[in-house]
Coordinates of C-alpha atoms and ligand atoms in Angstrom, one line a residue:
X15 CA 0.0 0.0 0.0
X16 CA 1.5 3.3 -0.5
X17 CA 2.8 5.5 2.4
X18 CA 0.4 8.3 3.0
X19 CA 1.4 12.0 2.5
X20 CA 2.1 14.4 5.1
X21 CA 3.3 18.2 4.3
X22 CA 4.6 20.3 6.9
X23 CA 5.6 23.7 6.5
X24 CA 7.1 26.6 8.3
X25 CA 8.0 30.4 7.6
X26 CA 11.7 31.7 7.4
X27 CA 12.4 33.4 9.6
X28 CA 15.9 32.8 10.5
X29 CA 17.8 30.4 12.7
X30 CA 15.0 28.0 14.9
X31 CA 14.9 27.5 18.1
X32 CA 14.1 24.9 21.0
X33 CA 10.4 25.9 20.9
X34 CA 10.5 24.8 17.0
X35 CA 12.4 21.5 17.8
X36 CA 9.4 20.4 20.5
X37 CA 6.5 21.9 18.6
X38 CA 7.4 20.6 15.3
X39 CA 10.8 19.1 13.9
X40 CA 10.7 16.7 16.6
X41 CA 7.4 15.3 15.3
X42 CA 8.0 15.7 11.6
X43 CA 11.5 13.5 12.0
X44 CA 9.4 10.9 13.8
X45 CA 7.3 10.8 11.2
X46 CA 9.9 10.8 8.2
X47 CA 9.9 6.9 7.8
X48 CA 6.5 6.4 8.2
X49 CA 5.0 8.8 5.8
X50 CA 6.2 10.4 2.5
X51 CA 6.9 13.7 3.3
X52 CA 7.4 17.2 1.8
X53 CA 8.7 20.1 3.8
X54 CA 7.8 23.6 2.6
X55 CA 9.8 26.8 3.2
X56 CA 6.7 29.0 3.1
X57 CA 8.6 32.2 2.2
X58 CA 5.5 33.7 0.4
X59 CA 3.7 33.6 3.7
X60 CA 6.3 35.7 5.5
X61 CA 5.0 38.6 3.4
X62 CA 1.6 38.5 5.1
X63 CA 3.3 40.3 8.0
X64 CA 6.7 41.4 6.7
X65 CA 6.9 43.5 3.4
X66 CA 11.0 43.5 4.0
X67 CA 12.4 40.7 2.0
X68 CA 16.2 41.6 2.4
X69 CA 16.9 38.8 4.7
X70 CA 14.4 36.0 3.0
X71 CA 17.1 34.0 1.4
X72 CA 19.3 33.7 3.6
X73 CA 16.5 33.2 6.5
X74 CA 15.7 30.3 4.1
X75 CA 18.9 28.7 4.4
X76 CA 19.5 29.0 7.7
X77 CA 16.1 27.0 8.5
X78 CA 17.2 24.7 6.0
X79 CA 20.0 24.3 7.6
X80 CA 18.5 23.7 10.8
X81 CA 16.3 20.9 9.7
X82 CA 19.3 18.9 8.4
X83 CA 21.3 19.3 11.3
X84 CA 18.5 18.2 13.6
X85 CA 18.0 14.7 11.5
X86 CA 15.4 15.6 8.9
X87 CA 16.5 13.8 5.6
X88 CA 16.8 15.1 2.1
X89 CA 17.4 12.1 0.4
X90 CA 13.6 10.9 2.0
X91 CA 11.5 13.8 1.9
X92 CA 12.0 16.8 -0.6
X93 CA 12.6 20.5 1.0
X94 CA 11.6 23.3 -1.3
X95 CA 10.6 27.3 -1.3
X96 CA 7.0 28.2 -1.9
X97 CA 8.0 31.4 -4.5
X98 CA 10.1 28.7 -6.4
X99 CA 7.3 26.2 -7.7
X100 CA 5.0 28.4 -9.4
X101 CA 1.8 26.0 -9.1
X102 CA 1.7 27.2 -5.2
X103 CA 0.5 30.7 -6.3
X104 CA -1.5 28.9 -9.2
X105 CA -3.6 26.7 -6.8
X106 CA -4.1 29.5 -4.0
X107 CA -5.8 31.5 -6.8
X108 CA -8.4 29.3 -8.2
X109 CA -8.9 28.0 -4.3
X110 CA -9.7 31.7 -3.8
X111 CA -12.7 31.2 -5.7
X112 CA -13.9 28.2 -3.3
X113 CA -13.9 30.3 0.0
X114 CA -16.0 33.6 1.0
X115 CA -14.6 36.2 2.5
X116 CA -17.0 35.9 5.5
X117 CA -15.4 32.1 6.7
X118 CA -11.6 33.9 6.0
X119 CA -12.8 36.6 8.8
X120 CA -13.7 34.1 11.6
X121 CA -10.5 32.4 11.5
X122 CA -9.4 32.4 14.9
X123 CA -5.8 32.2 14.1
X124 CA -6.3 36.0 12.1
X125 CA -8.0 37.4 14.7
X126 CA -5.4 36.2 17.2
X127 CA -2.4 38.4 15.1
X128 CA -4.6 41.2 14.8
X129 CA -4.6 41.0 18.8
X130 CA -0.9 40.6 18.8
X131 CA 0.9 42.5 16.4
X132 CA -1.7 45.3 16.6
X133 CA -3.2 45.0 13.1
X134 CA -5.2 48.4 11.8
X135 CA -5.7 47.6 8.3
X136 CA -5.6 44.1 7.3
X137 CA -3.9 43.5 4.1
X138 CA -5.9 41.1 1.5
X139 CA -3.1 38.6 1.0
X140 CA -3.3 38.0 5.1
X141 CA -6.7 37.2 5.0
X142 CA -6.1 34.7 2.5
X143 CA -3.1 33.2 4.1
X144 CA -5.2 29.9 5.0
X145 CA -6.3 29.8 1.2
X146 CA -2.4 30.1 0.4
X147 CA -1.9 27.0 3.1
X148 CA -4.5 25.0 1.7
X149 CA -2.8 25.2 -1.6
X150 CA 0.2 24.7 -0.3
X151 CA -1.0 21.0 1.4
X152 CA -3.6 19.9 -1.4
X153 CA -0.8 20.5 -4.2
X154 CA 1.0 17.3 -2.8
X155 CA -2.1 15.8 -2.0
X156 CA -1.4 15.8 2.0
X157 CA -2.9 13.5 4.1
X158 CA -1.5 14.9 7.7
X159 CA -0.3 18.0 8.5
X160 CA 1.8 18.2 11.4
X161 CA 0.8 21.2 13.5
X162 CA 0.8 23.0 16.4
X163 CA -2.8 23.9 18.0
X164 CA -3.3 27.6 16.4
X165 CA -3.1 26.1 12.9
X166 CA -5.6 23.9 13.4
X167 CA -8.1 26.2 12.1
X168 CA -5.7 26.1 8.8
X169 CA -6.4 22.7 8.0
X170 CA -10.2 22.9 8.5
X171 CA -10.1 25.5 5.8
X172 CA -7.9 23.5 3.6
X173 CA -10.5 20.6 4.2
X174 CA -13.0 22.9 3.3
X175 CA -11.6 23.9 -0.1
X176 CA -11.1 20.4 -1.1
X177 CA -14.2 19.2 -0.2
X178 CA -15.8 22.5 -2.3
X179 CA -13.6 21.7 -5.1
X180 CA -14.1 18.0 -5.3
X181 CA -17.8 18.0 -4.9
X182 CA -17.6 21.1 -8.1
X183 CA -15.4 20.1 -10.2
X184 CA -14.6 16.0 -9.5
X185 CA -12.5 14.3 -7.0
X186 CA -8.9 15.7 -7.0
X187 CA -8.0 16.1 -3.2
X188 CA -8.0 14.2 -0.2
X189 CA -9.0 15.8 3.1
X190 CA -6.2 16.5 5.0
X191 CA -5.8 15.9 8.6
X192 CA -3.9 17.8 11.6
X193 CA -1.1 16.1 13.5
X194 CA -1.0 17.3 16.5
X195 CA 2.7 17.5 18.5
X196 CA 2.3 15.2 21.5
X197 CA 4.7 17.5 23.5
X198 CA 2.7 20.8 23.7
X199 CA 4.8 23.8 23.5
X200 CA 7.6 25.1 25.1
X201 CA 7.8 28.5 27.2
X202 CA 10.0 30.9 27.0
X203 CA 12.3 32.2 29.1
X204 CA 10.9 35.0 30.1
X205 CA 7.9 32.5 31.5
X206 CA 5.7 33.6 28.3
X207 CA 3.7 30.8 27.5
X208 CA 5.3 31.2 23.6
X209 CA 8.7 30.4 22.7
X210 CA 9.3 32.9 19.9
X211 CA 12.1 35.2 18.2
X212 CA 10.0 38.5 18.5
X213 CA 9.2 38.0 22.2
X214 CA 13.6 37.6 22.6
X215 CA 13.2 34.6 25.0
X216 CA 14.2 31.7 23.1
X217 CA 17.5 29.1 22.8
X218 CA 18.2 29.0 19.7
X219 CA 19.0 25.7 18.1
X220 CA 22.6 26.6 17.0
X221 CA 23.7 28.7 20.7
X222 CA 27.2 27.3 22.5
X223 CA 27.0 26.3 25.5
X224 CA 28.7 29.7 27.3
X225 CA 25.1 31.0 25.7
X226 CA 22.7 28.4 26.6
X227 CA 24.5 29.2 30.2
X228 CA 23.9 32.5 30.4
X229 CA 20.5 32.4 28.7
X230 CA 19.6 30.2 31.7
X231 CA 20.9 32.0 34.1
X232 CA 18.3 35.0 33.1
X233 CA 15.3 32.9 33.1
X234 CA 12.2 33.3 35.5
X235 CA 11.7 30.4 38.4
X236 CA 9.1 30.3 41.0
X237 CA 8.9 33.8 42.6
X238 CA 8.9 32.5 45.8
X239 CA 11.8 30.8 45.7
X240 CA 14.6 33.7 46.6
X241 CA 17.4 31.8 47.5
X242 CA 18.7 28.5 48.5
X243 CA 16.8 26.9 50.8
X244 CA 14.0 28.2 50.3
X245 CA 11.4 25.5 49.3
X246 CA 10.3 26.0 45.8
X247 CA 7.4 24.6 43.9
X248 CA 8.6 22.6 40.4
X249 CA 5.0 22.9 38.9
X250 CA 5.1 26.0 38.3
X251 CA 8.6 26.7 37.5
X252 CA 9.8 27.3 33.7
X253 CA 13.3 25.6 33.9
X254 CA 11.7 22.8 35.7
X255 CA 9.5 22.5 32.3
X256 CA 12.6 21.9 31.1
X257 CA 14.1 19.5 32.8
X258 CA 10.9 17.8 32.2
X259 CA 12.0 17.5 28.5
X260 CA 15.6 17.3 28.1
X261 CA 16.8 16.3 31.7
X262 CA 13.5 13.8 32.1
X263 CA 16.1 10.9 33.9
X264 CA 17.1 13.2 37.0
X265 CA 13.6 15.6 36.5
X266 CA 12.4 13.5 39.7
X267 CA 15.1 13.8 41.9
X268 CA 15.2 17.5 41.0
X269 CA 11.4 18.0 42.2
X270 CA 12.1 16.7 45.4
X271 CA 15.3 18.4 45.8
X272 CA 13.9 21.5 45.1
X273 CA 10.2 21.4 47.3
X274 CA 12.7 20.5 50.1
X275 CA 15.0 23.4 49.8
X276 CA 18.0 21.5 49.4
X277 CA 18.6 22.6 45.7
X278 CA 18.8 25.9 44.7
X279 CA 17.5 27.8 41.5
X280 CA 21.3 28.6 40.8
X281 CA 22.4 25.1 40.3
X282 CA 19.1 23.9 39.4
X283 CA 20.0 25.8 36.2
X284 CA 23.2 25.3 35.6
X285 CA 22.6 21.2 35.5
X286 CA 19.4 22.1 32.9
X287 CA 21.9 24.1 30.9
X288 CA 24.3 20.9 30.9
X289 CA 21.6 18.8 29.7
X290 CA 20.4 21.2 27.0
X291 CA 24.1 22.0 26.0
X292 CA 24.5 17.9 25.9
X293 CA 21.6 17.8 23.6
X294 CA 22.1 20.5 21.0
X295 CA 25.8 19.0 20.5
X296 CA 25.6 16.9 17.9
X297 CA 22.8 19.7 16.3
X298 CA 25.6 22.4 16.1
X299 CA 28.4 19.6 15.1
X300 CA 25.9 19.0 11.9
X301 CA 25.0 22.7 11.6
X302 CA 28.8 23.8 11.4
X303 CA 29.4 20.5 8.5
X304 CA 26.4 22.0 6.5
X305 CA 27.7 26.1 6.8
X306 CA 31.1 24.8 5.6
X307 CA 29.7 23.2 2.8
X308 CA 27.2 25.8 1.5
X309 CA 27.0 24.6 -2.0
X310 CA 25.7 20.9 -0.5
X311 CA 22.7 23.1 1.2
X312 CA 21.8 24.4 -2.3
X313 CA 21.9 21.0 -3.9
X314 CA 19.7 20.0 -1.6
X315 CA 17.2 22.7 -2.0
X316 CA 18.1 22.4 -5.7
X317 CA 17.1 19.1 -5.9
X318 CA 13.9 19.4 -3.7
X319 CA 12.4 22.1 -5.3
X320 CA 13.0 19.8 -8.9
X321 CA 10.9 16.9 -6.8
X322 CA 8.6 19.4 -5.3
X323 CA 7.3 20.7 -8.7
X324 CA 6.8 17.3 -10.5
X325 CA 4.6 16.7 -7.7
X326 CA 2.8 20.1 -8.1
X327 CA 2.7 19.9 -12.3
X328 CA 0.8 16.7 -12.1
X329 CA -1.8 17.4 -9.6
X330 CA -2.1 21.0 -11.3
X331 CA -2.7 19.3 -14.9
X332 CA -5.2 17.1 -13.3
X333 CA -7.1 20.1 -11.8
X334 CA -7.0 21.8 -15.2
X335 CA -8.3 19.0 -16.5
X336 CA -11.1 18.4 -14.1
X337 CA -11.8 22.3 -14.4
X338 CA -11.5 21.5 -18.3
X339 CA -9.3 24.2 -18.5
X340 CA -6.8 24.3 -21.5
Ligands
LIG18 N1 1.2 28.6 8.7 C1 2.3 27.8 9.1 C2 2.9 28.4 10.4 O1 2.9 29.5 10.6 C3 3.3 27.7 8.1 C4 2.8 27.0 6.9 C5 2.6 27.5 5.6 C6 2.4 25.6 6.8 N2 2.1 26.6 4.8 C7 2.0 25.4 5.4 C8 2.3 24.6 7.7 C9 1.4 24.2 5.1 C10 1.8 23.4 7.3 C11 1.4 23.2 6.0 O2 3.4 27.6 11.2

């Protein structure tokens, strides 16, 4: 039987971090053998909040580079730019036609960015950012799509679309399902719920240990906890979080120790950054092999985006031809 499909997808924006490992490259490399999968660069979907492409490419690469070095492999599943297989834009407009603009302004996930980034005047292309990620998982015929919970309401849309296409015009797509990450997501450092680049309280995937250290040393524990000896409560403490995740052998002993009093918030961090350090090794061992040899990187892009697009022709010919197009 052949494998089922899964596209995942994430926008550039520069080096990842530990909250992109746990939310979503740690899943999507688990699922590598079992699935065929496609990994999308969505660089066109930057735009919807960032008109400044100056840094896209290399923003590109450096996620590119990322996934490699954490174990996702080119030679299984095909890594390729949205801008660079022309059926993406293609699709997204005829899906356009399939959606009102009414279901486009309940999406929760819009109205959430609005919130955040303190939207006025939403831009047209924004509000049809889930059309432009439907087209994006229906062009490979996705089965699964591994996601965190606020793009959930993504992948109803795409389901949407391909059920109004399929029922108008014949059956083309499947309807994709959302993968949800077992591990929910990581804080940040700062104790905001959100790992994330513009909120500056993240590890990045590629940061020495000196920095992992010091990043540590900064981040928020339980307030009541002032200094050693005093007893401290794990549950609600961010580095104890993660401990949970990438220190999970000593994690108990570490509770106790630190409800008691006997370990303090000083040393309680310095072990997690050991453990974190200990993990990201091998990462930044692969990520320096891959920045040495830049021209590999491209090849494998290269060579992606040539897989990506016979993909993409084929289902777009058999879309023209269900639309009796041409
Ligand atoms: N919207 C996704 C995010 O912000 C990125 C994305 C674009 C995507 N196209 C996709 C994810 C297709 C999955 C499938 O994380």
């Amino acid at each position: 039987m052949a494998k089922k499909r899964i596209l995942s997808g994430m926008r550039p924006t520069g080096k990842l971090h530990l909250g992109h490992y746990v939310g979503a490259l740690e899943n999507w490399i688990n699922l590598q053998n079992e699935y065929e999968s496609y990994h999308l660069i969505a660089d066109y979907h930057v735009l919807t909040t960032k008109l400044d492409t100056s840094d896209i490419y290399q923003d590109s690469i450096d996620m590119l580079i990322d996934w490699l070095s954490c174990g996702l492999d080119p030679q299984k599943s095909p890594m390729f730019r949205q801008s660079q297989i022309k059926e993406h834009t293609e699709l997204n407009l005829i899906f356009s036609m399939l959606i009102t603009v009414n279901r486009l302004e309940r999406n929760p996930t819009l109205k959430d960015q609005i919130r955040d980034l303190n939207i006025e005047n939403v831009i047209y292309g924004h509000l049809g950012y889930p059309v432009l990620q439907s087209a994006d998982i229906l062009l490979y015929k996705g089965n699964y799509v591994p996601v965190g919970e606020d793009q959930v309401p993504h992948v109803e849309i795409s389901r949407e679309i391909a059920r109004r296409f399929n029922t108008n015009y014949g059956e083309v797509f499947p309807e994709p399902e959302p993968l949800l990450s077992k591990f929910s997501r990581l804080s940040g450092l700062d104790g905001n719920a959100k790992m994330s680049k513009s909120l500056n309280n993240t590890i990045l995937l590629s940061d020495e240990p000196e920095t992992v250290k010091a990043k540590l040393k900064k981040a928020v524990t339980d307030p009541k906890k002032i200094r050693k000896g005093d007893p401290g409560n794990p549950d609600i403490c961010l580095v104890f979080s993660y401990h949970k995740k990438f220190n999970s052998e000593e994690a108990h002993e570490i509770d106790v120790n630190c409800r008691s009093g006997a370990l303090g918030c000083v040393d309680c961090k310095m072990r997690c950054a050991a453990k974190i350090s200990i993990f990201l090794e091998p990462i930044i061992e692969k990520r320096k092999y891959y920045e040495d040899r830049i021209n590999t990187v491209v090849d494998i892009l290269q060579d992606g985006e040539e897989r990506g697009r016979k993909v993409a022709a084929a289902t777009i010919n058999e879309v023209h031809e269900k639309m009796k197009l041409g």
